[in-house]
Short mmCIF file of C-alpha atoms and ligand atoms in Angstrom, two decimals:
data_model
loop_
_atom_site.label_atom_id
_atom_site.label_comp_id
_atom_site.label_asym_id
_atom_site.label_seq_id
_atom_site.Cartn_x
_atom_site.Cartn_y
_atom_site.Cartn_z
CA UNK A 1 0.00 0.00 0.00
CA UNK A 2 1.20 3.46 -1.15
CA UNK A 3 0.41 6.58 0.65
CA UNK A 4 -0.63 10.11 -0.86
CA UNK A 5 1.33 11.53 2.18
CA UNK A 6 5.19 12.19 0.82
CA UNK A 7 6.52 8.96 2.57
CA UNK A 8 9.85 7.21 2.14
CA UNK A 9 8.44 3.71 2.92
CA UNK A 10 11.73 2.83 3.26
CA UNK A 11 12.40 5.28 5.94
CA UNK A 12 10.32 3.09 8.04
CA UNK A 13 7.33 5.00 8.90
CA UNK A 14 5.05 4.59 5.65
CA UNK A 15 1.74 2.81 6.02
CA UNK A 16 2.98 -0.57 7.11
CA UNK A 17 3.95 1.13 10.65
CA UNK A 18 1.37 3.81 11.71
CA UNK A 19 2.70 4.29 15.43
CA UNK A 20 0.71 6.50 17.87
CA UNK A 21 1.56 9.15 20.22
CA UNK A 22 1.10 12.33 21.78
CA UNK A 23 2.19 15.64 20.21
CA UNK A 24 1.33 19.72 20.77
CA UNK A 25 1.40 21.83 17.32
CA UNK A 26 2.98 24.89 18.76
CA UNK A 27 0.79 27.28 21.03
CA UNK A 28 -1.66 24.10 21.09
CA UNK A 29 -2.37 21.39 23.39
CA UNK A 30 -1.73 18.03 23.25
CA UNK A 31 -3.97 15.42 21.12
CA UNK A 32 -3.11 11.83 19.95
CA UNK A 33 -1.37 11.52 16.27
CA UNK A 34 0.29 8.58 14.32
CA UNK A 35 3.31 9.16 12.65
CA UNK A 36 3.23 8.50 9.01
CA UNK A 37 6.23 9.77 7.30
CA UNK A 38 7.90 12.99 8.03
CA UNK A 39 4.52 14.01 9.52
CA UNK A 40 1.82 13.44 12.72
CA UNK A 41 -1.50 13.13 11.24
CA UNK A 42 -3.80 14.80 14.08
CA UNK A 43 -6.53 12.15 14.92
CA UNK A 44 -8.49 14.40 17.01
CA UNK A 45 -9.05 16.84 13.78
CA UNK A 46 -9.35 13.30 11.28
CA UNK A 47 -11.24 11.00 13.45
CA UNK A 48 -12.94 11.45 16.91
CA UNK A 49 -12.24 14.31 18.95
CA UNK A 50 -13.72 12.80 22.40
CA UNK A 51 -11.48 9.90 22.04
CA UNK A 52 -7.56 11.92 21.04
CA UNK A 53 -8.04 15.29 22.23
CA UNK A 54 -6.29 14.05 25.28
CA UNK A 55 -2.82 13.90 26.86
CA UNK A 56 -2.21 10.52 26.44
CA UNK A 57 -3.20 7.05 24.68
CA UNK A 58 -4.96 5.74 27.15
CA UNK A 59 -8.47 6.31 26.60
CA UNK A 60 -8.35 5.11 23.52
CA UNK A 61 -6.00 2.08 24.63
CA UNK A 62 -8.93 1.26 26.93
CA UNK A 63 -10.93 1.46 24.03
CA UNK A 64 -10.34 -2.64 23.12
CA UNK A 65 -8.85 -4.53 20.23
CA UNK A 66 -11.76 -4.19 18.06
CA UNK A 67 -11.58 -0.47 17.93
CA UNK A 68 -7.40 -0.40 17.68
CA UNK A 69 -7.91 -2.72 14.69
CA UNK A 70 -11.02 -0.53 12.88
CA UNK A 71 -9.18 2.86 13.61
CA UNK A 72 -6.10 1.37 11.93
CA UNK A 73 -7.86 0.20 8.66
CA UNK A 74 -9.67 3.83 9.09
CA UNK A 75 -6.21 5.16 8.89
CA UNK A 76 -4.57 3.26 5.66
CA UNK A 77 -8.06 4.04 3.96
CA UNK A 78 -7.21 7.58 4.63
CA UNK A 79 -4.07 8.00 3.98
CA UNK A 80 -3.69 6.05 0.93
CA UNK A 81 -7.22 6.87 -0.99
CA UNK A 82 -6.04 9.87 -3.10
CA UNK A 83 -9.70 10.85 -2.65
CA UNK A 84 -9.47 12.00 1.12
CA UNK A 85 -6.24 13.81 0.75
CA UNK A 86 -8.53 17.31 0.51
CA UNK A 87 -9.87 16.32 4.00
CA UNK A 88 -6.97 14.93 5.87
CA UNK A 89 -4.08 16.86 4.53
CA UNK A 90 -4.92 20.05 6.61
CA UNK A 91 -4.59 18.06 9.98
CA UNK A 92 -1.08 16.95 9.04
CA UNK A 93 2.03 18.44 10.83
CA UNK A 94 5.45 18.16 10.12
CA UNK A 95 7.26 15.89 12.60
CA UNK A 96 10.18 18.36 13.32
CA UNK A 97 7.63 20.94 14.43
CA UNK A 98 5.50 19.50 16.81
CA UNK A 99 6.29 18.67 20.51
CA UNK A 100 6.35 14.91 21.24
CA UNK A 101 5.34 13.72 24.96
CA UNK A 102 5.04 11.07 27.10
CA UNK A 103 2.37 8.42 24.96
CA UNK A 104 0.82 6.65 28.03
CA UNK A 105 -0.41 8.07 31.28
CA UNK A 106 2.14 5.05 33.02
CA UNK A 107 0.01 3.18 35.25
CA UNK A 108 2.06 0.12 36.73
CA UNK A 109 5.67 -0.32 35.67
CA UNK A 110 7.46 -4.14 35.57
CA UNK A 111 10.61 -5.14 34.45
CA UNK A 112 11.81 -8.76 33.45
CA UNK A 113 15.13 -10.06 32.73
CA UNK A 114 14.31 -12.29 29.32
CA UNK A 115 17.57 -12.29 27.94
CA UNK A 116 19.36 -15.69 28.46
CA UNK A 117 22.10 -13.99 27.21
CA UNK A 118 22.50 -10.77 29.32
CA UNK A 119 21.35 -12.93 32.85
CA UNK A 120 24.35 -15.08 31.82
CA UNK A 121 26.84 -12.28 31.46
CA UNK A 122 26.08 -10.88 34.58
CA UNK A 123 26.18 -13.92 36.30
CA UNK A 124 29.70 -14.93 34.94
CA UNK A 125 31.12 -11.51 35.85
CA UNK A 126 29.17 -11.31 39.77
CA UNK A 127 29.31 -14.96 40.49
CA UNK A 128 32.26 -15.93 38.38
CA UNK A 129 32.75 -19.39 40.52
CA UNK A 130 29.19 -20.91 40.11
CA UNK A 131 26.44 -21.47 37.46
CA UNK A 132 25.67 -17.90 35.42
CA UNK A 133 21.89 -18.41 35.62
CA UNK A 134 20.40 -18.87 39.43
CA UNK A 135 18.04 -22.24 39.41
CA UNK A 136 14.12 -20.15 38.63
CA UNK A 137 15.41 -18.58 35.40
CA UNK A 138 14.69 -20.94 33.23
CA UNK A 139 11.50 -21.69 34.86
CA UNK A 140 9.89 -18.35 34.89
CA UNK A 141 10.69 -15.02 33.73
CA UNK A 142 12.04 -12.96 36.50
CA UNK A 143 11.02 -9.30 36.93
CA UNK A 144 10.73 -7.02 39.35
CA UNK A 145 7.68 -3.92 39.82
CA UNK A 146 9.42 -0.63 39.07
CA UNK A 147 8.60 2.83 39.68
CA UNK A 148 5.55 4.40 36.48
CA UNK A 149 5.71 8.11 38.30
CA UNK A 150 9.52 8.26 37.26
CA UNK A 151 8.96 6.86 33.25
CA UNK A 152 9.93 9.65 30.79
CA UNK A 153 10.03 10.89 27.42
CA UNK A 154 12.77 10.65 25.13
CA UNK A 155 14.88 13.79 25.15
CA UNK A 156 13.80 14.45 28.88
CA UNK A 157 17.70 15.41 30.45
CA UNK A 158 18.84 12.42 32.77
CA UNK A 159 20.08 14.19 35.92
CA UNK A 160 23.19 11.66 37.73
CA UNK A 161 21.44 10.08 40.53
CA UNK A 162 23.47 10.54 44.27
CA UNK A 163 22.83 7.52 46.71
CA UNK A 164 24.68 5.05 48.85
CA UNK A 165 27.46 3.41 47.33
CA UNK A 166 30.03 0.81 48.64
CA UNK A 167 33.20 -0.40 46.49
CA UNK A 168 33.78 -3.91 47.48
CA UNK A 169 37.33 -2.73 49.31
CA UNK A 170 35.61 -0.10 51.57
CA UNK A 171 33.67 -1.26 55.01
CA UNK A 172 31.43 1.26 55.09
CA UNK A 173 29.18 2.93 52.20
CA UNK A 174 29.52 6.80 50.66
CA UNK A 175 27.07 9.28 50.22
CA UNK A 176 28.03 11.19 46.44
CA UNK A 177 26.67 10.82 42.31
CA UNK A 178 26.98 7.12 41.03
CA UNK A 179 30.34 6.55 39.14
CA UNK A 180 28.42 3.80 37.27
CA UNK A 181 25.83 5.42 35.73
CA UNK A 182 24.51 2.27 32.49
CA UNK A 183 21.78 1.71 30.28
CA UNK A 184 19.83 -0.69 29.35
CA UNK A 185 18.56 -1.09 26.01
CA UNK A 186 14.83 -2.60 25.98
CA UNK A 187 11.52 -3.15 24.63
CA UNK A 188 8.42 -2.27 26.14
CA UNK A 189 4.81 -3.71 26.21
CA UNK A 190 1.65 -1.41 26.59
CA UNK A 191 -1.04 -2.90 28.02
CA UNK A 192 -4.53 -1.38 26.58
CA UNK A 193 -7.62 -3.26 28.01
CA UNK A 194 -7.35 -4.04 31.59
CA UNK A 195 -7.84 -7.32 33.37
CA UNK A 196 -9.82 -8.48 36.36
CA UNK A 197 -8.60 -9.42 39.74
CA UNK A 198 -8.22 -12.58 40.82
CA UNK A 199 -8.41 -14.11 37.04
CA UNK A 200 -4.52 -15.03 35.44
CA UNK A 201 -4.25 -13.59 31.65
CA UNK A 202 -3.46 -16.54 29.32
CA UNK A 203 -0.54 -16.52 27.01
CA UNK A 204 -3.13 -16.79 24.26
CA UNK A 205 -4.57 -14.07 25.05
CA UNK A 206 -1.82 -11.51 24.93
CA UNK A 207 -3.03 -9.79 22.30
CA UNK A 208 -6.46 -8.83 23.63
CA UNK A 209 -4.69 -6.96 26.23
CA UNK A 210 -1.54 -6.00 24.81
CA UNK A 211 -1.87 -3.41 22.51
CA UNK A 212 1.58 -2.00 21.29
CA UNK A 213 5.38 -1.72 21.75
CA UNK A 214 7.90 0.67 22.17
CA UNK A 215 11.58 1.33 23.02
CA UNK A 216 12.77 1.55 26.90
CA UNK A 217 15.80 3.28 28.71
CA UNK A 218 15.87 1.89 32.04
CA UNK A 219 18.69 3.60 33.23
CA UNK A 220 20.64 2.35 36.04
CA UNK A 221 23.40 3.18 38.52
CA UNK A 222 25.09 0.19 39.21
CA UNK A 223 27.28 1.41 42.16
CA UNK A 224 23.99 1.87 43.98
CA UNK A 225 22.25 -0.92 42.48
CA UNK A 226 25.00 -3.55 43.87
CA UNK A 227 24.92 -2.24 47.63
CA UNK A 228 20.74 -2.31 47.63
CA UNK A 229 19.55 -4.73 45.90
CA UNK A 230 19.77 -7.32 48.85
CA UNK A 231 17.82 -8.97 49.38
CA UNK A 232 14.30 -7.48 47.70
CA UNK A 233 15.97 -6.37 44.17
CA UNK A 234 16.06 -3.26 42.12
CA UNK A 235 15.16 -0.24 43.83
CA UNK A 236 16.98 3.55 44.00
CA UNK A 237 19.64 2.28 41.44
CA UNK A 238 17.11 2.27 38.72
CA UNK A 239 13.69 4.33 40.21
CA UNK A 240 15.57 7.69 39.30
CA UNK A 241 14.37 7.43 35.77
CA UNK A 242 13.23 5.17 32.57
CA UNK A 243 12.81 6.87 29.31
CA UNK A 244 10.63 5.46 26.93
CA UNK A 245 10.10 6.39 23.15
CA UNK A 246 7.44 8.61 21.49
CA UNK A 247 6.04 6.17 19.18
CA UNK A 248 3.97 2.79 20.25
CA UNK A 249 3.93 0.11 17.51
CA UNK A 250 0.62 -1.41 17.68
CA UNK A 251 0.63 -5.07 17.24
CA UNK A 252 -1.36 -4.97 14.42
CA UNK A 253 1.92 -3.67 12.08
CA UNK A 254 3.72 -6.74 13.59
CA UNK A 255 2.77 -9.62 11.28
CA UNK A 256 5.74 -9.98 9.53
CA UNK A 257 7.75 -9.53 12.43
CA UNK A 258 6.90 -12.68 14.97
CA UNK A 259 9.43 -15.62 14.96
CA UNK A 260 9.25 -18.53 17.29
CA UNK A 261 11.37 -17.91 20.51
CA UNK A 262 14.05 -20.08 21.26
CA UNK A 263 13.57 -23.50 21.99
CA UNK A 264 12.94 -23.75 25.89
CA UNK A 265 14.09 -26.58 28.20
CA UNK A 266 13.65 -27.47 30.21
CA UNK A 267 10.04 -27.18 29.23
CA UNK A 268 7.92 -24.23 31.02
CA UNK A 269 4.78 -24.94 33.18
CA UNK A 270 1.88 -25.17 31.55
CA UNK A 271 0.89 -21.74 32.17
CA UNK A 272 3.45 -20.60 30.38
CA UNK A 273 3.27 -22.86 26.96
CA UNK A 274 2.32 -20.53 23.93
CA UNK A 275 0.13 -21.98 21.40
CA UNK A 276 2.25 -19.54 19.35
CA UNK A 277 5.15 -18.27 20.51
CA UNK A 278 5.34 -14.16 20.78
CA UNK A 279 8.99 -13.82 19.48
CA UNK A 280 9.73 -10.39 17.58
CA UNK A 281 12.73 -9.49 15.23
CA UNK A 282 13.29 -6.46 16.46
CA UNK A 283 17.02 -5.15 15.65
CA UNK A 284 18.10 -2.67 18.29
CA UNK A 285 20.90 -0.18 17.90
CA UNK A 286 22.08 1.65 21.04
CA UNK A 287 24.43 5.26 20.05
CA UNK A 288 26.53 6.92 22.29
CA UNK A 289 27.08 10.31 20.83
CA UNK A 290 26.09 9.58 17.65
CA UNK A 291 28.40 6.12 17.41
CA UNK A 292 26.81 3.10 16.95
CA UNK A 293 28.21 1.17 19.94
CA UNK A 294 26.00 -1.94 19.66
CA UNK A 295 23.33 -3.97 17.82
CA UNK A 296 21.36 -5.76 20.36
CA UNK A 297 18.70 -8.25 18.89
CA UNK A 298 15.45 -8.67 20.38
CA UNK A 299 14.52 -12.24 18.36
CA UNK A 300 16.94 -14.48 20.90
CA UNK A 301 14.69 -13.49 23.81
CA UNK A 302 14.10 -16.48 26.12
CA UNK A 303 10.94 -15.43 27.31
CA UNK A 304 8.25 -13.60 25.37
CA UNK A 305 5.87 -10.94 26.04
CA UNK A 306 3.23 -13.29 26.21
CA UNK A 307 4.60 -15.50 28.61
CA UNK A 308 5.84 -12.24 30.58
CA UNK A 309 2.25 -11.34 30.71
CA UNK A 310 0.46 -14.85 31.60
CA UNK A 311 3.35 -14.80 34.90
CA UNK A 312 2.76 -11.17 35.77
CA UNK A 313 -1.02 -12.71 36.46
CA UNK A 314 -0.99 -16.00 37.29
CA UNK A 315 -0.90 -15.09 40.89
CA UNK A 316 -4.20 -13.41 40.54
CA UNK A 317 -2.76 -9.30 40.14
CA UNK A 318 -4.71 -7.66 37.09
CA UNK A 319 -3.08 -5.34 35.15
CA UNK A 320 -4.85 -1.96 34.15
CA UNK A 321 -4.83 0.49 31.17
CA UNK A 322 -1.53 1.75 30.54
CA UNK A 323 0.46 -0.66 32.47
CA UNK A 324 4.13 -0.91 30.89
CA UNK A 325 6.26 -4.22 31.00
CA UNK A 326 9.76 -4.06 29.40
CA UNK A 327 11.73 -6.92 28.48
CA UNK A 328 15.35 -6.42 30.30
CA UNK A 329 18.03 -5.51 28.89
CA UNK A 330 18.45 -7.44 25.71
CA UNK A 331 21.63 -8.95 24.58
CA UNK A 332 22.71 -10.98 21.85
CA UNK A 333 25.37 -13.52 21.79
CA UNK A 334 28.17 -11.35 20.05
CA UNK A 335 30.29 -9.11 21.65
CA UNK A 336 28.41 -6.20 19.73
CA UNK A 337 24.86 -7.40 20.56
CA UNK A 338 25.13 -6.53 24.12
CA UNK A 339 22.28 -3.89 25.46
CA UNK A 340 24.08 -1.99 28.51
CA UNK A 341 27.87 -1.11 28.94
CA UNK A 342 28.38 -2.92 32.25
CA UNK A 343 28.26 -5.95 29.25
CA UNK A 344 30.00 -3.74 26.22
CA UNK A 345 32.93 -3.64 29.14
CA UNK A 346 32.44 -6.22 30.76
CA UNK A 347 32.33 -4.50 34.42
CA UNK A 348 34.55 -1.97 33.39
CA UNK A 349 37.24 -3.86 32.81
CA UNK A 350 37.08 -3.56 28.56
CA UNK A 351 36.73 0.18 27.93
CA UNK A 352 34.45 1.54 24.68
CA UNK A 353 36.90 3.10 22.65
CA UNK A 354 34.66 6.01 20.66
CA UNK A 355 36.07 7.12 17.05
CA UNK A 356 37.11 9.98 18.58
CA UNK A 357 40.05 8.40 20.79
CA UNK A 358 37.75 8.72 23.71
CA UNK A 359 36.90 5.51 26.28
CA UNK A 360 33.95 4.69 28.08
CA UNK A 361 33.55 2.53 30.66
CA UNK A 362 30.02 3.84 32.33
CA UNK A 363 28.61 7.43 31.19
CA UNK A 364 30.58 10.64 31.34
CA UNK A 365 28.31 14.06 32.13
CA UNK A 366 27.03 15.33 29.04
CA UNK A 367 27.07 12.16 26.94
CA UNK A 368 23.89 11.56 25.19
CA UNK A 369 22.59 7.38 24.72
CA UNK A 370 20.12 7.11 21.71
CA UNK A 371 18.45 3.71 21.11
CA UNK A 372 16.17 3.06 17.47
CA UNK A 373 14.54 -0.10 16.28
CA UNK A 374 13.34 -1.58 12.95
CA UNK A 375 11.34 -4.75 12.67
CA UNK A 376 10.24 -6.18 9.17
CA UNK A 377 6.76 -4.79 7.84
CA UNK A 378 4.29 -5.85 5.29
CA UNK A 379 5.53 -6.21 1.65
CA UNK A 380 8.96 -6.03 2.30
CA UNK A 381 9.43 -3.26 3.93
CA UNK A 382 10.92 -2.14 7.04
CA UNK A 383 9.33 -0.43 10.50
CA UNK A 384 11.32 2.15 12.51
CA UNK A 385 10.25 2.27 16.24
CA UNK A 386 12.29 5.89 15.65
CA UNK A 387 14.17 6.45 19.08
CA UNK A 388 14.46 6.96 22.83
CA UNK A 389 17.09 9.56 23.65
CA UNK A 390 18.88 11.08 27.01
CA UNK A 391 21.81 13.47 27.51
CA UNK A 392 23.26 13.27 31.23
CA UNK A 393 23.48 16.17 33.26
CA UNK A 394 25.96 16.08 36.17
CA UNK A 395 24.85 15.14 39.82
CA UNK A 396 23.31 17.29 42.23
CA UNK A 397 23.91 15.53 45.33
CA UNK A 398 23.58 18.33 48.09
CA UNK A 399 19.81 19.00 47.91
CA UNK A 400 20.41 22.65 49.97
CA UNK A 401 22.45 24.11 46.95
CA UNK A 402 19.57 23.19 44.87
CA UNK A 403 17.89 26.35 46.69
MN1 MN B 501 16.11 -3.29 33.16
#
């Protein structure tokens, strides 16, 4: 399918993709708009002003699957029928001059750790004398419940966080800004229709609930992170902030890209079986200013979205409209494929040399982390997932200077 809309479908955002968001024309406020092209096609002006002239997706995530599907075959019918350029054109912006915001109103934030690849790195470099994975991870995918109030947009600056930190020589923890300051590069799941309490979402039934994807930041500060996180997990290493990308994928332009997962032994309860697996060939690319410093892909997950989704529930806990799951950092077997720099450098130990003659080992004030996606779309082509972005800003660790 060809648009009337100038579109490079090669550039990744042509009719294949349609991802929604929220964006302000200048001097306005905020409404819901899909990207197609260069452009945001305003769907409060095209299609149903009750339903996008809002700050965020979630009304009309809560909307259901039927209407996500209908308002998408709305969409290609207008933007490809030359007849109902007259009518739509007027309501199209150009990307570069519209303010992009957060897409959901966050409701409940999780994060998993699906990559068999990145759970075995970090168990090889932390617990180099026993097995890299611990004995559940293979038999459920582990997560943890993060913080939604602290998920941002792309471009918001990412301020050093200050905490407790203890270097494995020193008996006693410091106060003072995290000298280990990583990403994470990884995908995100947006839940749209809610569940009830009490009643475990089946893997089958992902994509009833589930209604798009984008790209995750979740930031961390792993000098903090290693003195906390005993016993309960994740907690002020990573709450500071998570920056997630403008644009949700909806499901529905993801056809082309499922693959199975990998094969899984030993075999997963049967609450976790997929009658088809959710695998995705996503191809990540983190930057670190501007250099491509690795290619992380998303289609060796170990555990899918689906199955992510089916244990987030099986206890009973519902999820609601605008929940957010992300994946965990995702790594790839190479030495290139790996999604946060703890990996890239294996603890610090392998420096990223930058074109420039520059090293990093964790990030330097005033570096800037960019991480884009494609994924195949129909006919060939290929969807961008465009890109979540953050520039570091040094620490401000004595909150009385802050005045
Ligand atoms: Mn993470």
């Amino acid at each position: 399918m060809t648009t009337w809309v100038p579109a490079d479908e090669q550039a990744g955002f042509g009719v294949a993709n349609l991802p929604y968001g929220v964006f302000s024309p200048p001097g306005q406020p905020p409404r819901v708009g899909v990207r197609i092209g260069e452009y945001v096609l305003d769907l409060a002006a095209t299609l149903d002003a009750e339903l996008f002239a809002r700050g965020s997706l979630n009304p009309f995530l809560a909307a259901g699957r039927a209407r996500w599907t209908e308002t998408r075959s709305r969409l290609r019918e207008l933007l490809t029928d030359e007849r109902h350029r007259p009518a739509v054109e007027p309501a199209l912006y150009p990307v570069d001059r519209v303010t992009l915001h957060l897409p959901i109103e966050v409701a409940d934030f999780v994060d998993f750790y699906a990559s068999e690849e990145h759970a075995s790195n970090l168990g090889r470099m932390f617990r180099p004398d026993s097995e890299p994975l611990l004995p559940n991870w293979k038999h459920l995918p582990v997560g943890y419940h993060g913080r939604a109030g602290t998920v941002v947009p792309s471009g918001t600056p990412i301020a050093r966080p200050c905490g407790q930190r203890k270097p494995p020589d020193a008996d006693v923890p410091t106060f003072g800004p995290s000298v280990r300051l990583d990403i994470e590069a990884e995908v995100g799941f947006v839940v749209g229709t809610p569940s009830t309490l009490g009643e475990p979402v089946a893997t089958k039934d992902f994509a009833e609930h589930v209604f798009g994807v984008c790209l995750v930041n979740d930031w961390s500060a792993r000098d903090i992170q290693a003195w906390e996180y005993v016993p309960l997990g994740p907690f002020l290493g990573k709450s500071f902030a998570t920056s997630i990308s403008p644009w949700v994928v909806p499901l529905d332009a993801l056809a082309e890209a499922r693959v199975p997962t990998p094969r899984q032994q030993p075999a997963p309860l049967d609450y976790l079986t997929e009658p088809e697996p959710w695998g995705l060939d996503l191809r990540l690319a983190v930057e670190l200013n501007g250099e491509v410093i690795a290619r992380p892909p998303y289609a060796g997950m170990y555990w899918s979205p689906a199955q992510m989704l089916a244990h987030m529930t099986v206890n009973g806990a519902s999820v609601r409209t605008g929940d957010l799951y992300a994946s965990g950092t995702v790594s790839g077997q190479a030495a290139d494929q790996r999604g946060s720099l703890i990996e890239l450098t294996w603890n610090g130990r392998e420096p990223v040399r930058l074109s420039s003659g520059e090293e990093r080992t964790f990030l330097a004030d005033g570096d800037t982390v960019s991480i884009s996606a494609t994924a195949p779309g129909e006919g060939g082509s290929r969807l961008s997932f465009g890109q979540v972005t953050g520039r570091i800003t040094p620490a401000n660790c004595d909150p009385a200077a802050s005045g």
